[in-house]
PDB file of C-alpha atoms and ligand atoms in Angstrom:
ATOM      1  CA  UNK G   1     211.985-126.224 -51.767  1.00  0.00           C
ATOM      2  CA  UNK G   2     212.146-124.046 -48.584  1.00  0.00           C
ATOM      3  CA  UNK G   3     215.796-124.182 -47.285  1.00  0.00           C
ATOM      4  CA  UNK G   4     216.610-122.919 -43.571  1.00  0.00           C
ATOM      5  CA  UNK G   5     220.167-122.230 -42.703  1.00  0.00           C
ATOM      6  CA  UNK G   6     222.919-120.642 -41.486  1.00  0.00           C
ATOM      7  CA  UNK G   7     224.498-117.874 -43.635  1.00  0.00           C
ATOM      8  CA  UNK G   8     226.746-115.099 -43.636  1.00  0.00           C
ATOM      9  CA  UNK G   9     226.190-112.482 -45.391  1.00  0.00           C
ATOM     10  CA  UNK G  10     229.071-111.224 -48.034  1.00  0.00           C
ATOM     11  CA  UNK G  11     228.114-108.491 -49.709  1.00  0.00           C
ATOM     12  CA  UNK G  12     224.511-106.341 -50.298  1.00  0.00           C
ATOM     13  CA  UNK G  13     223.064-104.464 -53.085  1.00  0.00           C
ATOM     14  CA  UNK G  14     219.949-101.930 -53.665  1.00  0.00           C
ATOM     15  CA  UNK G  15     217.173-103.315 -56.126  1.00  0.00           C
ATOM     16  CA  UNK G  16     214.555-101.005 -57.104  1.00  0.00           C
ATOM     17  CA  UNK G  17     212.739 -98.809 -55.223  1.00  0.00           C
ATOM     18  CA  UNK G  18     212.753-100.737 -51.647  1.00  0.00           C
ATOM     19  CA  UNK G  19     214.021-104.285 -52.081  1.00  0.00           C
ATOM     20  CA  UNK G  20     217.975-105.799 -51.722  1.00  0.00           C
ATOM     21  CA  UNK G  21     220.094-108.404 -53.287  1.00  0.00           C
ATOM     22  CA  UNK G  22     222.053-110.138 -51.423  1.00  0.00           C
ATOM     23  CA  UNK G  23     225.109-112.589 -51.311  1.00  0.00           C
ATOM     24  CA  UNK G  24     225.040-115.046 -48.774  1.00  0.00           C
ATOM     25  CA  UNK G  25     227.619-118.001 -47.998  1.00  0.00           C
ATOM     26  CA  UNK G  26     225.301-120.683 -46.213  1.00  0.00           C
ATOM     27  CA  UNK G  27     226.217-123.601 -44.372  1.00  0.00           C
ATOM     28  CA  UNK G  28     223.642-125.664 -45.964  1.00  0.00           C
ATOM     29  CA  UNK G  29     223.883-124.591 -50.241  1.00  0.00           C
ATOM     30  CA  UNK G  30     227.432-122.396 -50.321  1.00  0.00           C
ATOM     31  CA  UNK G  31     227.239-119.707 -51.634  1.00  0.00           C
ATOM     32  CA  UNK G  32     224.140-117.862 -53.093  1.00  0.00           C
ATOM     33  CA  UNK G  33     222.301-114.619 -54.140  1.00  0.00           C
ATOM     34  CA  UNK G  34     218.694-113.954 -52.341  1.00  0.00           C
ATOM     35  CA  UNK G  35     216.384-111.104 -53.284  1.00  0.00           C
ATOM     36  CA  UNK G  36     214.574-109.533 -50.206  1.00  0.00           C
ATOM     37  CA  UNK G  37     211.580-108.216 -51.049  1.00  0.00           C
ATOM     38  CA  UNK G  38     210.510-104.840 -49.291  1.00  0.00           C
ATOM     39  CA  UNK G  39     213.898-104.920 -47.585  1.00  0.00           C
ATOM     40  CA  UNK G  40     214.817-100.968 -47.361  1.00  0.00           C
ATOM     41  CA  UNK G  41     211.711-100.080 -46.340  1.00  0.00           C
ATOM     42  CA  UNK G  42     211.591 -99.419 -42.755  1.00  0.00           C
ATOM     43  CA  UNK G  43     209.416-101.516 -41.215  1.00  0.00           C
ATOM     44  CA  UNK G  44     210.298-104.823 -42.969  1.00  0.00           C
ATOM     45  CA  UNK G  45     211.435-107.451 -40.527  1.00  0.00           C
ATOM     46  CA  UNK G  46     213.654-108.692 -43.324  1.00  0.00           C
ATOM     47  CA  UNK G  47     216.049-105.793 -43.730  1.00  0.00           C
ATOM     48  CA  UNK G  48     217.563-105.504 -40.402  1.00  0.00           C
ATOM     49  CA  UNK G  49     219.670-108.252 -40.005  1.00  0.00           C
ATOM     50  CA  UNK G  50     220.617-108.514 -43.924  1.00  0.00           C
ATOM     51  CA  UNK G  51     223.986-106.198 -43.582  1.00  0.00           C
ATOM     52  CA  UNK G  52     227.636-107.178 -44.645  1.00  0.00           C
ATOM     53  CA  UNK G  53     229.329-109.247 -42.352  1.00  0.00           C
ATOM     54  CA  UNK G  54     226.158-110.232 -40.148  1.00  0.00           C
ATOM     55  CA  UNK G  55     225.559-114.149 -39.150  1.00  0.00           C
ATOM     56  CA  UNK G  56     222.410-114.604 -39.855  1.00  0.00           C
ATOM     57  CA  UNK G  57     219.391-117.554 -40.243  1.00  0.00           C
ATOM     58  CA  UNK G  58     218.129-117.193 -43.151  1.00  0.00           C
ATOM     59  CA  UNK G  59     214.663-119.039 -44.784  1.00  0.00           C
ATOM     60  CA  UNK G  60     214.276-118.846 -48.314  1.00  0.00           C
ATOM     61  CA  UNK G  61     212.708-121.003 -51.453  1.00  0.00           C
ATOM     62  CA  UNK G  62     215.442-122.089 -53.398  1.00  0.00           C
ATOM     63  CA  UNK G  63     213.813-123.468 -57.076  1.00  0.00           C
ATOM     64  CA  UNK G  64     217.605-124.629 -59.282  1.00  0.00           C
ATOM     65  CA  UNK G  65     216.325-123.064 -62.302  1.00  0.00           C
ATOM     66  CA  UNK G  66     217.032-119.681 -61.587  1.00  0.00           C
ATOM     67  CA  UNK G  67     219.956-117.847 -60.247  1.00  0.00           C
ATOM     68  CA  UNK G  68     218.116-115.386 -57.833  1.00  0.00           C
ATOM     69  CA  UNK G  69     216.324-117.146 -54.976  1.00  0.00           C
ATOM     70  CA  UNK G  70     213.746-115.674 -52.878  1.00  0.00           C
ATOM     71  CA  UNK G  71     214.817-114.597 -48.668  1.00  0.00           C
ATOM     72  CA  UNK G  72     211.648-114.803 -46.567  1.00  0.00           C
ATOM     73  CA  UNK G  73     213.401-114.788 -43.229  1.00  0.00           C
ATOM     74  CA  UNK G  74     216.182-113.391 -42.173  1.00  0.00           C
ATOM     75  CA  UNK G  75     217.277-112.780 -38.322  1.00  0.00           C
ATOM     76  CA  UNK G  76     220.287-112.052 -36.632  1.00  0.00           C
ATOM     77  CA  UNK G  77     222.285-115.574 -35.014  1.00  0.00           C
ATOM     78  CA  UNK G  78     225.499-114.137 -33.612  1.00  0.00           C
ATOM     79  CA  UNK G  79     226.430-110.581 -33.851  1.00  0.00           C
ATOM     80  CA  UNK G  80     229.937-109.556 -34.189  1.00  0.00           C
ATOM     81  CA  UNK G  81     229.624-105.704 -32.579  1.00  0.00           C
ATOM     82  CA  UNK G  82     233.323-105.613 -32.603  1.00  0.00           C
ATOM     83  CA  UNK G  83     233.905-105.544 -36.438  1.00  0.00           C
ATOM     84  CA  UNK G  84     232.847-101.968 -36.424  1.00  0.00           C
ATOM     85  CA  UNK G  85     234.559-100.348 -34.152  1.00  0.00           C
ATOM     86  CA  UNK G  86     237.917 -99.561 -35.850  1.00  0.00           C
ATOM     87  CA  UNK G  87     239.347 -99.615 -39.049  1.00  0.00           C
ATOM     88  CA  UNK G  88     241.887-102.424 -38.747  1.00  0.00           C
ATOM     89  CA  UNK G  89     238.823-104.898 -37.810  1.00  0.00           C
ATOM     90  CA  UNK G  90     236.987-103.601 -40.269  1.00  0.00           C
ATOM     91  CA  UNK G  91     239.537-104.110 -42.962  1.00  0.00           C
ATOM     92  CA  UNK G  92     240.311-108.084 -42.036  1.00  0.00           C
ATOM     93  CA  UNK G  93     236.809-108.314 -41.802  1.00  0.00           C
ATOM     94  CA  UNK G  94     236.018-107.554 -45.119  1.00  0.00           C
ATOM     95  CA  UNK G  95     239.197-109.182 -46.697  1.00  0.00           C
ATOM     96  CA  UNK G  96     238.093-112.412 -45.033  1.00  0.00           C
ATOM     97  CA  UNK G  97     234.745-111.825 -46.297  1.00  0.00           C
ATOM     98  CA  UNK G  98     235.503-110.944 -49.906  1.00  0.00           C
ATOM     99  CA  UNK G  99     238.030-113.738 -50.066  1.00  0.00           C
ATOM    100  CA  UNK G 100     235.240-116.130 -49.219  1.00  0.00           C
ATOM    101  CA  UNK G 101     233.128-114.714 -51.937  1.00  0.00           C
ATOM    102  CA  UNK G 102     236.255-114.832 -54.584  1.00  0.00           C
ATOM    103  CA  UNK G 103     236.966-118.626 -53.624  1.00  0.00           C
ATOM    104  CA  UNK G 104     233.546-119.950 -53.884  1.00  0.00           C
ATOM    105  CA  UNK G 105     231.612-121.261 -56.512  1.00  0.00           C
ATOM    106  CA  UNK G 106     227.505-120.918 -56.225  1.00  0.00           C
ATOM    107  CA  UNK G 107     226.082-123.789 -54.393  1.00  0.00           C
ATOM    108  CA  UNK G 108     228.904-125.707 -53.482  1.00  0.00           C
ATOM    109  CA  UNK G 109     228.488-126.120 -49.659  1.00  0.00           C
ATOM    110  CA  UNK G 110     231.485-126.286 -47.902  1.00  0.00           C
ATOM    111  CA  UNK G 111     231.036-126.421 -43.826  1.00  0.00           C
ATOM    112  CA  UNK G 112     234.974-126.042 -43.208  1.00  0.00           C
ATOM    113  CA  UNK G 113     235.028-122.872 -45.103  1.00  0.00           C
ATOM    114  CA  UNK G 114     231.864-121.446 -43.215  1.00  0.00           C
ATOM    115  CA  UNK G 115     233.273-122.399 -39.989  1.00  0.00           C
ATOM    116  CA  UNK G 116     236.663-120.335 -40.778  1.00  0.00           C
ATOM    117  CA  UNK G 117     234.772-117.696 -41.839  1.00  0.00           C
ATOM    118  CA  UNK G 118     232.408-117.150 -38.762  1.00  0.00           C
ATOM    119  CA  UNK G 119     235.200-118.298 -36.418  1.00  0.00           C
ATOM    120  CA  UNK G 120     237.395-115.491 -37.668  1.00  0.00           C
ATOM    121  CA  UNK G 121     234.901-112.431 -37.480  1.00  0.00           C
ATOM    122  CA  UNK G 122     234.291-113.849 -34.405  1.00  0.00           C
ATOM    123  CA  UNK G 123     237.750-113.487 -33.390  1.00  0.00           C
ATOM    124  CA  UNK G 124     238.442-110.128 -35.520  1.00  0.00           C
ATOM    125  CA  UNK G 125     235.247-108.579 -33.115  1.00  0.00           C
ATOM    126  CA  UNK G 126     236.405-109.961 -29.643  1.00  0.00           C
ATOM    127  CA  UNK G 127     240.437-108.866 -30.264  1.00  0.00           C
ATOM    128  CA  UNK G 128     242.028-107.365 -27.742  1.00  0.00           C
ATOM    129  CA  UNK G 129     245.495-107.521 -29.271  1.00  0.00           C
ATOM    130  CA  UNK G 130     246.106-107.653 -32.859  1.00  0.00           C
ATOM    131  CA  UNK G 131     242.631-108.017 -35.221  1.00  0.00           C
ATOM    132  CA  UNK G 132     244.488-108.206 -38.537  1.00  0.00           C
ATOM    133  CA  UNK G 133     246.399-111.882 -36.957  1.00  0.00           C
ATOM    134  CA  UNK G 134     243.144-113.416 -37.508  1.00  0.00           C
ATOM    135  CA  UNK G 135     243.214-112.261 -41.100  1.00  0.00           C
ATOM    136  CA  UNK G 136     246.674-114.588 -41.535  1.00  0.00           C
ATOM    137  CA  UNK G 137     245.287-117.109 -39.796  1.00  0.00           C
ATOM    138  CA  UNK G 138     241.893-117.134 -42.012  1.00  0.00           C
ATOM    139  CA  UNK G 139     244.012-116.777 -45.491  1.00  0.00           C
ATOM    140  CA  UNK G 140     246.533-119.897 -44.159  1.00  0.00           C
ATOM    141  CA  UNK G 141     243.355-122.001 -43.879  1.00  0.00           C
ATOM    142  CA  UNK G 142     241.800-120.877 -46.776  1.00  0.00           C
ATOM    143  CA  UNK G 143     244.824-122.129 -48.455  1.00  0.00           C
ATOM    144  CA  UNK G 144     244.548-125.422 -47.170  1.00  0.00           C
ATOM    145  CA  UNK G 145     240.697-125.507 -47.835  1.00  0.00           C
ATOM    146  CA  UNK G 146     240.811-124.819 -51.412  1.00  0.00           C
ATOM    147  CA  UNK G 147     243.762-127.429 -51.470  1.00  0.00           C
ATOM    148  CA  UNK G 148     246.520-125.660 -51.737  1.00  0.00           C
ATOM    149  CA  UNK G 149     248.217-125.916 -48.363  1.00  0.00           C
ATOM    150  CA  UNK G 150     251.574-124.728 -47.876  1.00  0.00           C
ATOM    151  CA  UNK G 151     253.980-126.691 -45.739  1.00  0.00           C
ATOM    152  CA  UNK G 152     255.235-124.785 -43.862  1.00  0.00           C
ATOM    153  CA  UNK G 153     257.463-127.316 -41.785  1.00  0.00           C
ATOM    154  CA  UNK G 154     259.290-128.838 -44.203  1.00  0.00           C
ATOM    155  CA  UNK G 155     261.109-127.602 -47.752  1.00  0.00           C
ATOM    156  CA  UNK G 156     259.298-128.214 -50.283  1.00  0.00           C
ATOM    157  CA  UNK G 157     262.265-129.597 -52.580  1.00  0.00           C
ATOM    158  CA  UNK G 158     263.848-132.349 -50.684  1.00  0.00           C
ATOM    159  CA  UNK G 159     261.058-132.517 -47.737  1.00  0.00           C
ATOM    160  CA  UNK G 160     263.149-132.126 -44.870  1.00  0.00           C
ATOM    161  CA  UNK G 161     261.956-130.418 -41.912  1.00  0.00           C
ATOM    162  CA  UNK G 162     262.946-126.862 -41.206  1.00  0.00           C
ATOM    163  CA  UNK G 163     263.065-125.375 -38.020  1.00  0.00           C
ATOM    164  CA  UNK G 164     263.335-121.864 -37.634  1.00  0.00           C
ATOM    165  CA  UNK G 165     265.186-122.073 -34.399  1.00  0.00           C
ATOM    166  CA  UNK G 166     268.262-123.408 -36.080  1.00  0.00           C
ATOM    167  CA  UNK G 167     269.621-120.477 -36.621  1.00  0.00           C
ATOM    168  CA  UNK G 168     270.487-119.044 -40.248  1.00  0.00           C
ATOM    169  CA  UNK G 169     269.175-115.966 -41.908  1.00  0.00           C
ATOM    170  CA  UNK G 170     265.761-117.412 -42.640  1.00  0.00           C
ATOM    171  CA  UNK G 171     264.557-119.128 -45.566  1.00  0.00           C
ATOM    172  CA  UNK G 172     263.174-118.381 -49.325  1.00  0.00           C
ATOM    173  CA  UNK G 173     259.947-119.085 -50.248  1.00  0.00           C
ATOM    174  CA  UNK G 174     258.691-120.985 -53.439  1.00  0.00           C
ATOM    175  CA  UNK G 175     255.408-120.596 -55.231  1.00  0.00           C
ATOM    176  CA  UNK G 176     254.114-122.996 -53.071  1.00  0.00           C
ATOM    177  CA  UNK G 177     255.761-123.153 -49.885  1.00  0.00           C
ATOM    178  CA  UNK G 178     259.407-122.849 -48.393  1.00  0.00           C
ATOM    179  CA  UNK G 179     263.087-123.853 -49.131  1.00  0.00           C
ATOM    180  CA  UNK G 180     264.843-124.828 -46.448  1.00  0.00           C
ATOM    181  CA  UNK G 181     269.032-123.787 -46.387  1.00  0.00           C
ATOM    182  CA  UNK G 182     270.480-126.351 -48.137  1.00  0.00           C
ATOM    183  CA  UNK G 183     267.843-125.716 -50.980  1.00  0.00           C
ATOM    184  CA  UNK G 184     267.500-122.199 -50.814  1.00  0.00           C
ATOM    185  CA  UNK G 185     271.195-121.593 -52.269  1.00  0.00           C
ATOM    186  CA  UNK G 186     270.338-123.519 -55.002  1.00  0.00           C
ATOM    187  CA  UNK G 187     268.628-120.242 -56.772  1.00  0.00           C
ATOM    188  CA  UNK G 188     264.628-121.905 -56.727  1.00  0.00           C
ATOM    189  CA  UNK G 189     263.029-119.615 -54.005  1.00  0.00           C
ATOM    190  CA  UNK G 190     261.730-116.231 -55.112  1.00  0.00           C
ATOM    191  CA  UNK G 191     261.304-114.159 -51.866  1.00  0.00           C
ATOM    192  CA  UNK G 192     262.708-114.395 -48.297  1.00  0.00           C
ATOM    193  CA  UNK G 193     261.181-115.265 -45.397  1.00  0.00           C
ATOM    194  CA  UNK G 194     262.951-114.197 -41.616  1.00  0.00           C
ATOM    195  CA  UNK G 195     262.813-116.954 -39.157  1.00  0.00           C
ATOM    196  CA  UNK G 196     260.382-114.885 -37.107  1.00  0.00           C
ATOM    197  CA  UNK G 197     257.941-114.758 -39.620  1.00  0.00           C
ATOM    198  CA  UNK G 198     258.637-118.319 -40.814  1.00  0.00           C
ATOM    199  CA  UNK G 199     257.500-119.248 -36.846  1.00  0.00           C
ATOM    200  CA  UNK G 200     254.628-117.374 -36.658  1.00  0.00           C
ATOM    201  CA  UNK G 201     253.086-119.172 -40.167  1.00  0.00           C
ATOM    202  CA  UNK G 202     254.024-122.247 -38.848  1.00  0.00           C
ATOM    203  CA  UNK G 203     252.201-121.523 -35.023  1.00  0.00           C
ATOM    204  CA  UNK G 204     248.842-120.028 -37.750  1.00  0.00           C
ATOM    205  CA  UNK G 205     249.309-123.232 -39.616  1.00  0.00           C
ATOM    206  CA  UNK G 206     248.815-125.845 -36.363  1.00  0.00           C
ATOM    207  CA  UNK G 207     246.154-124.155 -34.405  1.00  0.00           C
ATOM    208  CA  UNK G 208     242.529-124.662 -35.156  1.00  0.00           C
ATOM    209  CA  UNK G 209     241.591-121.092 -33.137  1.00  0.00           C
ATOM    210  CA  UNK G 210     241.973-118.159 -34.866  1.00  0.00           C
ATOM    211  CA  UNK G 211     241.695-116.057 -31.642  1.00  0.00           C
ATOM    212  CA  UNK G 212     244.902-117.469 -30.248  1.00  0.00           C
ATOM    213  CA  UNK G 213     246.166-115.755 -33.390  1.00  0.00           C
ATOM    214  CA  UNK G 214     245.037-112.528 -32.185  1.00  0.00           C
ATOM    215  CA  UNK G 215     246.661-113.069 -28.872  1.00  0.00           C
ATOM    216  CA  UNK G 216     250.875-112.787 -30.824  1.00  0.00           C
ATOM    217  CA  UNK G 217     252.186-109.533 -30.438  1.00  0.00           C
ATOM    218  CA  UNK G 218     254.074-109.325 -34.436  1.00  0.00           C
ATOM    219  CA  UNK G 219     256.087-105.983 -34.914  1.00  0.00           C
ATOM    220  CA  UNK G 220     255.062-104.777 -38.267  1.00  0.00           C
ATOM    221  CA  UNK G 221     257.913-105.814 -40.610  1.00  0.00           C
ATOM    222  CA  UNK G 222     256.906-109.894 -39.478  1.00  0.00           C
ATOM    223  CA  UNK G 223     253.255-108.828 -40.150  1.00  0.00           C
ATOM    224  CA  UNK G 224     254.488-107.242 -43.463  1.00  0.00           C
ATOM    225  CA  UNK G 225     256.603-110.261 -44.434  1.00  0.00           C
ATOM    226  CA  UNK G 226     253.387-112.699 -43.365  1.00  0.00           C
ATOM    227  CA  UNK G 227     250.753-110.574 -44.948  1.00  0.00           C
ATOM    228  CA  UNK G 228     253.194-110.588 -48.026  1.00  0.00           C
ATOM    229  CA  UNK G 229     253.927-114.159 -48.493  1.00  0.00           C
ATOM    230  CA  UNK G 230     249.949-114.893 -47.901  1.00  0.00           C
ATOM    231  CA  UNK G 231     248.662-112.676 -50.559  1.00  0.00           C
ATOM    232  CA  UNK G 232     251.063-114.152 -52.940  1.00  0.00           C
ATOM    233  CA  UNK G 233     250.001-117.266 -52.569  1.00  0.00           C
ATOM    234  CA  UNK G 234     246.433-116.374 -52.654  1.00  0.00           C
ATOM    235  CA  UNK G 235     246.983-114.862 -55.990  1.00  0.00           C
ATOM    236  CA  UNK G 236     249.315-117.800 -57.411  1.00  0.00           C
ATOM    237  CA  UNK G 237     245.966-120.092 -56.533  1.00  0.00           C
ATOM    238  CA  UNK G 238     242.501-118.090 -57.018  1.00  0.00           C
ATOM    239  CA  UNK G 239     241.513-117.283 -60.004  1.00  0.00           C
ATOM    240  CA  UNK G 240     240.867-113.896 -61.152  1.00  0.00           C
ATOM    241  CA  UNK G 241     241.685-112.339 -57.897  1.00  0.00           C
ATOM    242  CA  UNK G 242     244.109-109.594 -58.523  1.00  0.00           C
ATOM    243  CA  UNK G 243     243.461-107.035 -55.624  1.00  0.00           C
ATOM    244  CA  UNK G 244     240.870-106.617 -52.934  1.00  0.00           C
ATOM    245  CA  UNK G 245     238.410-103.852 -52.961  1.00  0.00           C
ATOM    246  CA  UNK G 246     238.588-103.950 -48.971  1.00  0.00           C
ATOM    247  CA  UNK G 247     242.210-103.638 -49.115  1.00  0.00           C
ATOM    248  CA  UNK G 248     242.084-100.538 -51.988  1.00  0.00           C
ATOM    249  CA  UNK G 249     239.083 -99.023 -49.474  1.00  0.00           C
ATOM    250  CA  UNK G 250     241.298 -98.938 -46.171  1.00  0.00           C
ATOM    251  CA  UNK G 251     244.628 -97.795 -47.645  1.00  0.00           C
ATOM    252  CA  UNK G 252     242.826 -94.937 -48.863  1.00  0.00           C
ATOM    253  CA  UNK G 253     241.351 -93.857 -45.591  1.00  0.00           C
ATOM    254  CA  UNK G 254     244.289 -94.448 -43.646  1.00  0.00           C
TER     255      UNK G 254
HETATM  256 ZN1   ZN L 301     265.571-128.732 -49.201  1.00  0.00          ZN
END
């Protein structure tokens, strides 16, 4: 079966003397590994557009029976020349890109999570402000894709609603969402959340455009405490995912 699609493209490896494996998450099949043939050599068509990060179309015969499908086609559909530039991009980039690769299963299509994923490079290249907001934004979603959403309006032990205007010192957090003050005395949360930070997750939650995200101006102990609360409950709900390589990468340059 010949399959045309949208993909982008997670991660890239050398085979042999001249060819590539790559990981793609498509819009049509999920996620999937292609080998393209001839692919380092210089004048193959196919090896341009093939590079981390890239939206591409992609053509390729897909047979079930084997793991490794075969990339005939491969062109560039939107490019993202912002992701480059610095290394803050660069590093939500990646994390939003090895996330999607951690989350997904092989060939389990899931439009939502290719749509978050190209809608937040998207908005990680065109920042003006704050590239790593998209990042918060993408992991919040994620959440909610894989079907673990946080509430992040309303305490997750009695269900009222908690606003973060009221006043108060801000709230604790639970393994899977928030405590509002007449809970949070009651010695279940496990970390505290500030009611800056609390609004900010709850503005990420409601929108549906990541570059809106990218548009808050967060002093870096909110983005700390957002960044914090995210990755733990990414951890508490993906299996296997301990660290990210991007994340081990960047704090080593900077
Ligand atoms: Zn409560």
């Amino acid at each position: 079966m010949i399959v045309k699609s949208e993909a982008i493209v997670l991660r890239t490896m050398k085979y042999r003397e001249t060819s590539r494996i790559a990981t793609l998450y498509t819009k049509e099949i999920g996620k999937i590994s292609v080998l393209a043939k001839g692919a380092r050599d210089g004048r193959s068509r196919l090896g341009g557009a093939l590079q981390p990060m890239n939206h591409v179309g992609v053509l390729f015969y897909m047979k079930e029976t084997r793991d490794l499908q075969l990339l005939t086609q491969c062109d560039l559909a939107r490019s993202f020349p912002g992701l480059t530039t610095d290394l803050d991009r660069m590093a939500a980039a990646m994390a939003a890109v090895e996330l999607t690769d951690a989350v997904s299963p092989p060939e389990e299509p899931n439009r939502q999570l290719f749509e978050l994923l190209s809608s937040t490079l998207d908005a990680v290249s065109r920042a003006t402000n704050q590239p790593g907001n998209a990042l918060y934004y993408f992991e919040l979603h994620l959440l909610g894709i894989i079907g673990f959403r946080p509430d992040m309006r309303h305490c997750a032990n009695c269900r009222k609603p908690v606003d973060p205007r009221a006043g108060g010192s801000g709230v604790h957090m639970t393994a899977n969402g928030i405590l509002g003050p007449e809970c949070s005395g009651k010695g279940l949360g496990l970390e505290f959340l500030s009611p800056a930070a609390l609004a900010v997750l709850q503005r990420l939650q409601e929108t549906a455009d990541p570059v809106s995200a990218t548009h808050l101006v967060l002093n870096s102990r909110v983005r700390g405490e957002i960044a914090g609360v995210l990755r733990r409950f990414l951890l508490g709900h993906v299996e296997g995912l301990r660290t990210l390589r991007s994340e081990s990468v960047f704090s080593s340059l900077r």
